[in-house]
Amino acid sequence: KELLRTTECFAGMDNALRELLAARMRKVAYPAGARIFAEGAAGEFMFVVASGALRVLKRSETGALVQIDVVGPGQCGGMTSLLLAEPRSATLEASNDVMLWVLRAEDFDQLVTSRPEFARALLAFMSRHIRREARLMTRLAPGGGAGFKVAVFDTKEFTRRTFTARN
């Protein structure tokens, strides 16, 4: 329950909703090196990292797996696949022994449809994330981002060709 209170994607929820969420989540342990899920797999759950770290890997145009991020304690993921009913956009592997709290897709769907405040909290979290990523991309862009037309939220297909075409 404390983990959910301090996890950004659930922090805006009231205690009663976090209690309901906690009752539907289950703890799952993975050893170092374990694959949590693969890019292209069906989204079966979302998660919060209780301990350990996950490597986020994306397949490059050459077919190599490239690490694009690390997800650590208190961070959540897997929501986009559940919200969009689309395959996973990246591969997740345990960097070390990992403990996750997972919410199955069925429970996620039930909460989104029956508890509007759950859906609003997730939308607020995702909106904040989009803004942070857009600010970061603007700061990193040549010329302070003038004419830079990309905002990044997740790791869906975005190749060098489409990046160049849009910028």
Coordinates of C-alpha atoms in Angstrom, one line a residue:
K1 CA 0.0 0.0 0.0
E2 CA 2.9 2.4 0.8
L3 CA 4.4 1.6 -2.6
L4 CA 1.2 2.5 -4.4
R5 CA 1.0 5.8 -2.4
T6 CA 4.5 6.8 -3.5
T7 CA 4.2 5.5 -7.1
E8 CA 3.6 8.5 -9.4
C9 CA 1.0 6.8 -11.6
F10 CA -1.2 6.1 -8.5
A11 CA -0.2 9.1 -6.2
G12 CA -3.3 11.1 -7.3
M13 CA -5.7 8.4 -6.2
D14 CA -7.5 8.5 -2.9
N15 CA -6.8 5.9 -0.2
A16 CA -9.9 3.9 -0.9
L17 CA -9.1 3.5 -4.6
R18 CA -5.5 2.5 -3.8
E19 CA -6.8 -0.1 -1.3
L20 CA -9.0 -1.5 -4.0
L21 CA -6.1 -1.5 -6.4
A22 CA -3.8 -3.2 -3.9
A23 CA -6.3 -5.9 -3.3
R24 CA -6.3 -6.8 -7.0
M25 CA -2.5 -6.8 -7.5
R26 CA -0.2 -9.7 -6.8
K27 CA 3.5 -9.9 -6.1
V28 CA 5.7 -11.7 -8.6
A29 CA 9.5 -12.3 -8.3
Y30 CA 11.8 -12.6 -11.2
P31 CA 15.5 -13.7 -11.0
A32 CA 18.3 -11.6 -12.6
G33 CA 18.3 -12.0 -16.4
A34 CA 14.6 -13.1 -16.6
R35 CA 12.6 -11.8 -19.5
I36 CA 9.4 -10.2 -18.1
F37 CA 7.9 -9.8 -21.6
A38 CA 9.0 -9.5 -25.2
E39 CA 8.4 -6.7 -27.7
G40 CA 5.3 -7.7 -29.7
A41 CA 3.8 -9.9 -27.0
A42 CA 0.2 -9.4 -25.9
G43 CA -0.2 -7.0 -22.9
E44 CA -1.4 -9.2 -20.1
F45 CA -0.6 -7.0 -17.1
M46 CA 0.8 -3.7 -15.9
F47 CA 3.3 -3.5 -13.1
V48 CA 5.0 -1.5 -10.4
V49 CA 8.6 -2.2 -9.5
A50 CA 8.9 -2.9 -5.8
S51 CA 12.6 -3.8 -5.8
G52 CA 15.3 -4.3 -8.4
A53 CA 15.6 -2.9 -11.9
L54 CA 14.3 -3.7 -15.3
R55 CA 16.1 -3.1 -18.6
V56 CA 13.9 -1.7 -21.3
L57 CA 15.1 -3.1 -24.7
K58 CA 14.0 -2.1 -28.2
R59 CA 14.8 -4.0 -31.4
S60 CA 16.8 -1.7 -33.8
E61 CA 16.5 -1.6 -37.5
T62 CA 19.4 -4.1 -37.7
G63 CA 17.6 -6.5 -35.4
A64 CA 19.8 -5.9 -32.4
L65 CA 18.3 -5.4 -28.9
V66 CA 19.2 -1.9 -27.7
Q67 CA 18.7 -0.8 -24.1
I68 CA 16.7 2.4 -24.1
D69 CA 15.8 2.8 -20.5
V70 CA 15.9 1.4 -17.0
V71 CA 12.8 1.1 -14.8
G72 CA 13.4 1.0 -11.0
P73 CA 11.6 0.9 -7.7
G74 CA 8.4 2.9 -7.5
Q75 CA 8.1 3.1 -11.3
C76 CA 5.3 1.6 -13.2
G77 CA 4.8 0.4 -16.8
G78 CA 2.8 -1.7 -19.2
M79 CA -0.2 0.6 -19.2
T80 CA 0.0 1.6 -22.9
S81 CA -0.5 -2.0 -24.2
L82 CA -3.5 -2.4 -21.9
L83 CA -5.1 0.9 -22.7
L84 CA -4.6 0.5 -26.5
A85 CA -5.1 -3.3 -26.6
E86 CA -1.9 -3.4 -28.6
P87 CA 1.2 -5.6 -28.4
R88 CA 4.1 -4.7 -26.1
S89 CA 6.3 -2.0 -27.6
A90 CA 9.5 -3.1 -25.9
T91 CA 11.2 -6.1 -24.2
L92 CA 11.7 -6.0 -20.4
E93 CA 14.4 -8.0 -18.7
A94 CA 15.4 -8.1 -15.0
S95 CA 18.8 -6.5 -14.5
N96 CA 19.0 -8.1 -11.1
D97 CA 16.5 -9.9 -8.9
V98 CA 13.2 -8.1 -9.2
M99 CA 10.0 -7.9 -7.3
L100 CA 7.0 -6.6 -9.2
W101 CA 3.4 -5.9 -8.2
V102 CA 1.3 -6.7 -11.2
L103 CA -2.3 -5.9 -12.2
R104 CA -3.8 -8.3 -14.7
A105 CA -5.4 -6.9 -17.8
E106 CA -8.9 -8.0 -16.8
D107 CA -8.6 -6.2 -13.4
F108 CA -7.2 -3.1 -15.2
D109 CA -10.1 -3.0 -17.6
Q110 CA -12.6 -3.5 -14.9
L111 CA -11.1 -0.6 -12.9
V112 CA -10.9 1.7 -15.9
T113 CA -14.5 1.1 -16.8
S114 CA -16.0 1.1 -13.3
R115 CA -13.9 3.7 -11.5
P116 CA -13.6 6.9 -13.6
E117 CA -11.2 8.3 -11.0
F118 CA -8.8 5.4 -11.8
A119 CA -8.8 6.3 -15.5
R120 CA -8.4 10.0 -14.7
A121 CA -5.4 9.4 -12.5
L122 CA -3.8 7.3 -15.3
L123 CA -4.5 10.0 -17.9
A124 CA -3.0 12.7 -15.6
F125 CA 0.1 10.5 -15.1
M126 CA 0.5 9.9 -18.8
S127 CA -0.1 13.6 -19.6
R128 CA 2.6 14.6 -17.2
H129 CA 5.0 12.1 -18.7
I130 CA 4.3 13.4 -22.2
R131 CA 5.0 17.0 -21.1
R132 CA 8.3 16.0 -19.4
E133 CA 9.4 14.1 -22.5
A134 CA 8.5 17.0 -24.8
R135 CA 10.4 19.4 -22.7
L136 CA 13.4 17.1 -22.7
M137 CA 13.3 16.7 -26.4
T138 CA 13.1 20.5 -26.8
R139 CA 16.1 21.0 -24.6
L140 CA 18.1 18.4 -26.4
A141 CA 17.2 19.7 -29.9
P142 CA 19.6 21.9 -31.8
G143 CA 18.6 25.6 -31.6
G144 CA 16.5 25.0 -28.4
G145 CA 13.9 23.0 -30.3
A146 CA 12.8 25.6 -32.9
G147 CA 11.0 23.6 -35.5
F148 CA 11.3 20.4 -33.6
K149 CA 8.0 18.5 -34.0
V150 CA 8.3 15.3 -31.9
A151 CA 6.9 14.4 -28.5
V152 CA 7.8 11.0 -27.2
F153 CA 5.6 9.0 -24.9
D154 CA 6.5 5.4 -25.3
T155 CA 8.6 3.2 -27.6
K156 CA 6.2 2.5 -30.4
E157 CA 7.7 2.3 -33.9
F158 CA 9.6 5.5 -34.6
T159 CA 12.4 4.9 -37.1
R160 CA 15.2 7.1 -38.3
R161 CA 13.3 7.6 -41.6
T162 CA 10.1 8.8 -39.8
F163 CA 12.1 11.0 -37.5
T164 CA 13.9 12.7 -40.4
A165 CA 10.7 13.1 -42.4
R166 CA 9.0 14.8 -39.5
N167 CA 11.9 17.2 -38.7

